[in-house]
Amino acid sequence: MTHRRWFTPWLLAGPAIVWLAVFNLWPAVNTVILSFTNAKPLGGGQFTGLENYGRLLDDEQLADALLNSIVFMLVCLPLLTVLPLLLALLVQRRIPGITFFRTAFYTPVIASAVVVALIWGWVLDDRGLVNGVLQQSGLTDSPVSFLTGRWLLLFSAIALTVWKGLGYYMVIYLSALANVPPELHEAAAVDGAGPVSRFRHVTLPGVRPTMVLISALISVSSLRVFSELYVLSHGQGGPGGRDMSVVMLIQMYSRGFNGHLGYASALSLLLFVVTLGPMLFLMRLNRKAA
Amino acid sequence: MRRIWAALTTTAFTAAALTGCGLGSGDTKNSDSVASAAATGEVKGKVSLQTWALKPKFTDYMQGVIDGFKKKYPGVEVEWLDQPGEGYSDKVLSQAAAGTLPDVVNLPPDFALPLAKKDLLLDVAKADAKLADEYVPGGVDAYRYAGLPGTFGYPWYLNTDVNYWSSDLLTKNGLDPKKPPTTLDELIAQARVMKDRSGGQAYLMSRKPGIGDFYNAGVKIMSDDGRTFTFNTPEAAALLDKYRDAFKAGLLPNDVLTNTYAGNSKLFNAGTVAWTTAGANYITSLATDNPTLAPKVVPSPAMATPPLYVQGLSIPKGTKNPAAALALARWVTSAENQAAFAHLTSIFPSTKASADDPFFSRSDGTNAGDAKVIAFNSLAKAKLIQPVQVDDAMSTIVNQQIALAMSGDASSKQALDTAVEQCNKLLKG
């Protein structure tokens, strides 16, 4: 005999609901409220209406930060969508020693982003490995300013992000590739399709949902880039702060005893809205293609 | 039904959020009553003390100080908390927000200011009439803030900057370590010699100018009421122009544009740069990082007014044991205990009674001993150069704009105007 009580489902879902309310919903609501105040970490804060949002329009650093985040996304998106797929196709083959390569490609993923960025900082600085090689080989007379140039710093961070992310997305693609029925490849081969044709007409359609998922993940993480740029620029965001990302701006305004929580919250909401854009676009694209 | 639930949830969250926003005021305890209780109350019961990064190096010393206090006041119980160096401001901030600050807290003046503004700290001068008589004026003044009556901490140990020169690098590049530059112009001239002789492989200069350099160039950093920054003057722009020209001429490494203050000493430790500035203890710590370089370092006094670095002990107004807290703060910062501390490491006591201690004015003949004496003598004219109102975000903005001017992407005046405008916005917001 089974007893059905109306509260049983609520009892089971309760812990998850409480968790979501306390750690997701509540901070989100609080951020919205704070964005309309001039709150500081030590309390206080009066309702200031749309003042913080008005300030967003005047903030030159924000314009740079948004541009950086968008450039970051536009460069990372194709690179991190396509390269890991090619890498996955490469390491998917069952040839001796391939496990070593799979592990090697995945290793950067498990390393801490801060540690990796520190190492790249040493490699790319004036007296680093890259500048040493460039100067020794006579390609340049003086060190290339990888870590201080307006665009060079941004692209150094992009290169680091791509290098570090390859292995992660490769593993996702590997599982997607494993789900593509081999019979389809065999049938296509029997019909005379070459490797390129099989890739276009069998592999790509097979991994398309994964590709969309990866694109969405990359878009969000690129727009929220922080540690790579922060560590490479020693937290300074380059000369004039022109290489700051939106998250770096949020961190700069919110930290410390005098943190401007109201303005930082307005920045957070702006970032949320900006992040929604590419997500909705990709979802729409996927639905259309389906 | 759904609508009712939705409305109720929204109302609950809004109410909770507004409460969480902390729209109320800080501690409401009366300052006079706490000061009076601190001055006249009996020293007994439990009291907590929070220090900053003293463990494990100074565990024995601090334990000795605490044991001495317990011996002097039997029946008192001291809980000692030592916080790690990293993230201390965040720790203090979370304690202050939660109302769990220990009874006695190590707070440098810039940490104490926001707490004092929120009326969270005790005016120790109210509770201790002898404060100004026993501690050096520079130390006491560090805990007095424009527009905020009171003294919000006992000055503890002091330090200042000393110039350090790598005699090897200087000699190798045709410069005399016994005649180090004493002005910016001399520094730039010697940096040029260094660059030419070393073929750009070694540098003399490796740091951006900062607020301290503007101060030393006669620039007024802030208005007297502490409400506006004013360092965007032609004098500051002229100084920045000199640095920009030096950078353009390759006298400073590229990464100086994004390096923080510590970047300069890292390059010095690595043997790439021949000049750095640091506290009196620098050679001793260098002996661990680069034992070959340490004996070859020559110290000299800072070029203009040396900066004064102050650590102090503050007492939160919400302390449950004000008498014991005050007695403990006085005890830890007493001349006797500070002198014992200064004998362990190169810091200097903030008590007037320690000024005549020959230990500080006599070198043991080593370069580390010379640095200690130079620092001690410099303290007499050292000043709190950077206003305590300058927070992390402002420092970042000033650094960014100075780097922008040095890179040549903005004029010095433009960069300074932007820095002042943004810092003023932060100050008012």
mmCIF file of C-alpha atoms in Angstrom, chain B residues 203-389:
data_model
loop_
_atom_site.group_PDB
_atom_site.id
_atom_site.type_symbol
_atom_site.label_atom_id
_atom_site.label_comp_id
_atom_site.label_asym_id
_atom_site.label_seq_id
_atom_site.Cartn_x
_atom_site.Cartn_y
_atom_site.Cartn_z
ATOM 1 C CA TYR B 203 68.362 49.377 -16.304
ATOM 2 C CA LEU B 204 68.692 51.846 -13.480
ATOM 3 C CA MET B 205 65.055 52.966 -13.430
ATOM 4 C CA SER B 206 62.196 50.488 -13.434
ATOM 5 C CA ARG B 207 59.158 52.044 -11.845
ATOM 6 C CA LYS B 208 56.472 54.472 -12.867
ATOM 7 C CA PRO B 209 56.117 57.682 -10.885
ATOM 8 C CA GLY B 210 53.307 57.698 -8.362
ATOM 9 C CA ILE B 211 51.517 59.990 -5.988
ATOM 10 C CA GLY B 212 54.624 60.052 -3.747
ATOM 11 C CA ASP B 213 56.711 61.443 -6.597
ATOM 12 C CA PHE B 214 54.122 64.157 -7.269
ATOM 13 C CA TYR B 215 54.195 65.075 -3.583
ATOM 14 C CA ASN B 216 57.968 65.338 -3.673
ATOM 15 C CA ALA B 217 57.736 67.578 -6.714
ATOM 16 C CA GLY B 218 55.741 70.031 -4.590
ATOM 17 C CA VAL B 219 52.329 69.028 -5.909
ATOM 18 C CA LYS B 220 49.339 69.291 -3.561
ATOM 19 C CA ILE B 221 47.695 65.896 -3.741
ATOM 20 C CA MET B 222 44.411 66.672 -1.993
ATOM 21 C CA SER B 223 42.418 69.614 -0.737
ATOM 22 C CA ASP B 224 42.784 70.277 2.992
ATOM 23 C CA ASP B 225 39.315 68.973 3.753
ATOM 24 C CA GLY B 226 40.197 65.652 2.104
ATOM 25 C CA ARG B 227 37.263 65.890 -0.304
ATOM 26 C CA THR B 228 38.953 66.525 -3.650
ATOM 27 C CA PHE B 229 42.096 65.348 -5.406
ATOM 28 C CA THR B 230 44.175 68.156 -6.841
ATOM 29 C CA PHE B 231 47.288 66.541 -8.323
ATOM 30 C CA ASN B 232 46.549 67.471 -11.958
ATOM 31 C CA THR B 233 48.888 70.463 -11.818
ATOM 32 C CA PRO B 234 51.471 71.678 -14.367
ATOM 33 C CA GLU B 235 54.248 70.564 -11.945
ATOM 34 C CA ALA B 236 52.895 67.018 -11.901
ATOM 35 C CA ALA B 237 52.559 67.068 -15.698
ATOM 36 C CA ALA B 238 56.174 68.293 -16.022
ATOM 37 C CA LEU B 239 57.385 65.423 -13.829
ATOM 38 C CA LEU B 240 55.379 62.918 -15.842
ATOM 39 C CA ASP B 241 56.826 64.385 -19.045
ATOM 40 C CA LYS B 242 60.340 63.631 -17.753
ATOM 41 C CA TYR B 243 59.391 60.004 -17.119
ATOM 42 C CA ARG B 244 57.674 59.731 -20.511
ATOM 43 C CA ASP B 245 60.801 61.024 -22.263
ATOM 44 C CA ALA B 246 62.981 58.628 -20.260
ATOM 45 C CA PHE B 247 60.687 55.736 -21.200
ATOM 46 C CA LYS B 248 60.719 56.757 -24.851
ATOM 47 C CA ALA B 249 64.530 56.824 -24.747
ATOM 48 C CA GLY B 250 64.483 53.218 -23.521
ATOM 49 C CA LEU B 251 65.749 54.038 -20.023
ATOM 50 C CA LEU B 252 62.994 51.947 -18.425
ATOM 51 C CA PRO B 253 61.854 48.443 -19.401
ATOM 52 C CA ASN B 254 58.569 48.084 -21.349
ATOM 53 C CA ASP B 255 56.786 46.161 -18.632
ATOM 54 C CA VAL B 256 57.092 49.100 -16.256
ATOM 55 C CA LEU B 257 53.803 50.193 -17.833
ATOM 56 C CA THR B 258 51.846 47.384 -16.236
ATOM 57 C CA ASN B 259 54.099 46.453 -13.350
ATOM 58 C CA THR B 260 52.829 47.152 -9.890
ATOM 59 C CA TYR B 261 54.970 48.609 -7.091
ATOM 60 C CA ALA B 262 56.566 45.218 -6.339
ATOM 61 C CA GLY B 263 57.634 44.744 -9.967
ATOM 62 C CA ASN B 264 60.580 47.051 -9.409
ATOM 63 C CA SER B 265 62.053 45.010 -6.546
ATOM 64 C CA LYS B 266 61.479 41.758 -8.476
ATOM 65 C CA LEU B 267 63.633 43.083 -11.314
ATOM 66 C CA PHE B 268 66.233 44.198 -8.781
ATOM 67 C CA ASN B 269 66.255 40.740 -7.167
ATOM 68 C CA ALA B 270 66.726 39.206 -10.600
ATOM 69 C CA GLY B 271 69.783 41.393 -11.210
ATOM 70 C CA THR B 272 68.262 43.233 -14.188
ATOM 71 C CA VAL B 273 67.825 46.574 -12.477
ATOM 72 C CA ALA B 274 70.319 48.511 -10.357
ATOM 73 C CA TRP B 275 67.956 50.555 -8.187
ATOM 74 C CA THR B 276 64.995 49.806 -6.003
ATOM 75 C CA THR B 277 63.298 51.322 -2.988
ATOM 76 C CA ALA B 278 62.125 49.232 -0.060
ATOM 77 C CA GLY B 279 61.840 49.108 3.724
ATOM 78 C CA ALA B 280 64.763 48.785 6.117
ATOM 79 C CA ASN B 281 64.483 44.984 6.187
ATOM 80 C CA TYR B 282 64.996 44.530 2.452
ATOM 81 C CA ILE B 283 68.614 43.289 2.439
ATOM 82 C CA THR B 284 67.806 40.629 5.031
ATOM 83 C CA SER B 285 64.994 39.225 2.900
ATOM 84 C CA LEU B 286 67.118 39.566 -0.259
ATOM 85 C CA ALA B 287 69.716 37.323 1.393
ATOM 86 C CA THR B 288 67.173 34.490 1.044
ATOM 87 C CA ASP B 289 66.003 35.319 -2.495
ATOM 88 C CA ASN B 290 69.374 36.183 -3.998
ATOM 89 C CA PRO B 291 72.265 35.514 -1.570
ATOM 90 C CA THR B 292 74.891 36.508 -4.154
ATOM 91 C CA LEU B 293 73.382 39.928 -4.704
ATOM 92 C CA ALA B 294 72.583 40.796 -1.067
ATOM 93 C CA PRO B 295 76.165 41.610 0.090
ATOM 94 C CA LYS B 296 76.686 43.829 -2.955
ATOM 95 C CA VAL B 297 73.737 46.097 -2.235
ATOM 96 C CA VAL B 298 74.484 49.648 -1.120
ATOM 97 C CA PRO B 299 71.750 51.559 0.764
ATOM 98 C CA SER B 300 71.263 55.331 0.653
ATOM 99 C CA PRO B 301 68.571 57.707 1.930
ATOM 100 C CA ALA B 302 65.406 58.248 -0.107
ATOM 101 C CA MET B 303 65.758 61.067 -2.636
ATOM 102 C CA ALA B 304 63.308 63.579 -1.173
ATOM 103 C CA THR B 305 60.769 63.309 1.646
ATOM 104 C CA PRO B 306 60.666 59.633 2.592
ATOM 105 C CA PRO B 307 57.248 57.979 2.912
ATOM 106 C CA LEU B 308 56.066 57.020 6.386
ATOM 107 C CA TYR B 309 54.477 53.581 6.715
ATOM 108 C CA VAL B 310 52.442 53.064 9.869
ATOM 109 C CA GLN B 311 50.865 50.004 11.411
ATOM 110 C CA GLY B 312 48.538 50.462 14.341
ATOM 111 C CA LEU B 313 46.091 48.842 16.695
ATOM 112 C CA SER B 314 42.490 49.998 16.724
ATOM 113 C CA ILE B 315 39.655 49.160 19.064
ATOM 114 C CA PRO B 316 36.177 48.600 17.643
ATOM 115 C CA LYS B 317 33.511 50.614 19.406
ATOM 116 C CA GLY B 318 31.433 47.486 19.741
ATOM 117 C CA THR B 319 33.984 45.717 21.946
ATOM 118 C CA LYS B 320 32.448 43.930 24.921
ATOM 119 C CA ASN B 321 35.552 44.504 26.999
ATOM 120 C CA PRO B 322 36.779 48.066 26.333
ATOM 121 C CA ALA B 323 39.015 48.285 29.427
ATOM 122 C CA ALA B 324 40.959 45.115 28.605
ATOM 123 C CA ALA B 325 41.070 46.050 24.905
ATOM 124 C CA LEU B 326 42.565 49.465 25.667
ATOM 125 C CA ALA B 327 45.072 47.997 28.124
ATOM 126 C CA LEU B 328 46.098 45.334 25.601
ATOM 127 C CA ALA B 329 46.540 47.849 22.774
ATOM 128 C CA ARG B 330 48.666 50.029 25.068
ATOM 129 C CA TRP B 331 50.672 47.008 26.209
ATOM 130 C CA VAL B 332 51.439 45.702 22.717
ATOM 131 C CA THR B 333 52.453 49.178 21.543
ATOM 132 C CA SER B 334 54.414 50.061 24.681
ATOM 133 C CA ALA B 335 57.999 51.288 24.263
ATOM 134 C CA GLU B 336 59.388 48.165 25.891
ATOM 135 C CA ASN B 337 57.481 45.685 23.708
ATOM 136 C CA GLN B 338 58.027 47.656 20.519
ATOM 137 C CA ALA B 339 61.765 47.882 21.189
ATOM 138 C CA ALA B 340 61.918 44.100 21.636
ATOM 139 C CA PHE B 341 60.062 43.699 18.319
ATOM 140 C CA ALA B 342 62.404 46.129 16.559
ATOM 141 C CA HIS B 343 65.387 44.101 17.721
ATOM 142 C CA LEU B 344 63.999 41.094 15.839
ATOM 143 C CA THR B 345 63.368 42.779 12.509
ATOM 144 C CA SER B 346 63.985 46.155 10.890
ATOM 145 C CA ILE B 347 60.913 48.045 12.000
ATOM 146 C CA PHE B 348 60.865 51.114 14.221
ATOM 147 C CA PRO B 349 58.883 51.842 17.362
ATOM 148 C CA SER B 350 56.280 54.581 17.373
ATOM 149 C CA THR B 351 56.987 55.504 20.993
ATOM 150 C CA LYS B 352 58.911 58.659 21.879
ATOM 151 C CA ALA B 353 60.860 56.794 24.567
ATOM 152 C CA SER B 354 62.461 54.557 21.925
ATOM 153 C CA ALA B 355 63.990 57.460 20.012
ATOM 154 C CA ASP B 356 67.168 57.457 22.096
ATOM 155 C CA ASP B 357 67.795 53.721 21.846
ATOM 156 C CA PRO B 358 71.345 53.482 20.398
ATOM 157 C CA PHE B 359 70.400 50.192 18.748
ATOM 158 C CA PHE B 360 68.664 52.119 15.966
ATOM 159 C CA SER B 361 71.307 54.763 15.397
ATOM 160 C CA ARG B 362 74.346 52.453 15.305
ATOM 161 C CA SER B 363 75.136 50.139 12.432
ATOM 162 C CA ASP B 364 76.782 46.768 12.972
ATOM 163 C CA GLY B 365 78.899 47.484 9.897
ATOM 164 C CA THR B 366 76.880 45.330 7.510
ATOM 165 C CA ASN B 367 74.904 46.850 4.640
ATOM 166 C CA ALA B 368 71.705 45.659 6.345
ATOM 167 C CA GLY B 369 72.790 47.512 9.494
ATOM 168 C CA ASP B 370 73.536 50.640 7.440
ATOM 169 C CA ALA B 371 70.075 50.431 5.879
ATOM 170 C CA LYS B 372 68.509 50.237 9.338
ATOM 171 C CA VAL B 373 70.356 53.378 10.485
ATOM 172 C CA ILE B 374 69.485 55.254 7.269
ATOM 173 C CA ALA B 375 65.823 54.329 7.706
ATOM 174 C CA PHE B 376 65.835 55.335 11.370
ATOM 175 C CA ASN B 377 67.355 58.727 10.587
ATOM 176 C CA SER B 378 64.921 59.192 7.681
ATOM 177 C CA LEU B 379 61.922 58.652 9.954
ATOM 178 C CA ALA B 380 62.447 62.101 11.479
ATOM 179 C CA LYS B 381 61.407 63.731 8.202
ATOM 180 C CA ALA B 382 59.225 60.934 6.849
ATOM 181 C CA LYS B 383 55.615 61.848 6.045
ATOM 182 C CA LEU B 384 52.422 60.033 5.242
ATOM 183 C CA ILE B 385 52.731 60.970 1.590
ATOM 184 C CA GLN B 386 49.847 59.094 0.042
ATOM 185 C CA PRO B 387 46.511 60.321 1.416
ATOM 186 C CA VAL B 388 44.674 57.587 3.279
ATOM 187 C CA GLN B 389 41.641 58.315 1.113
#
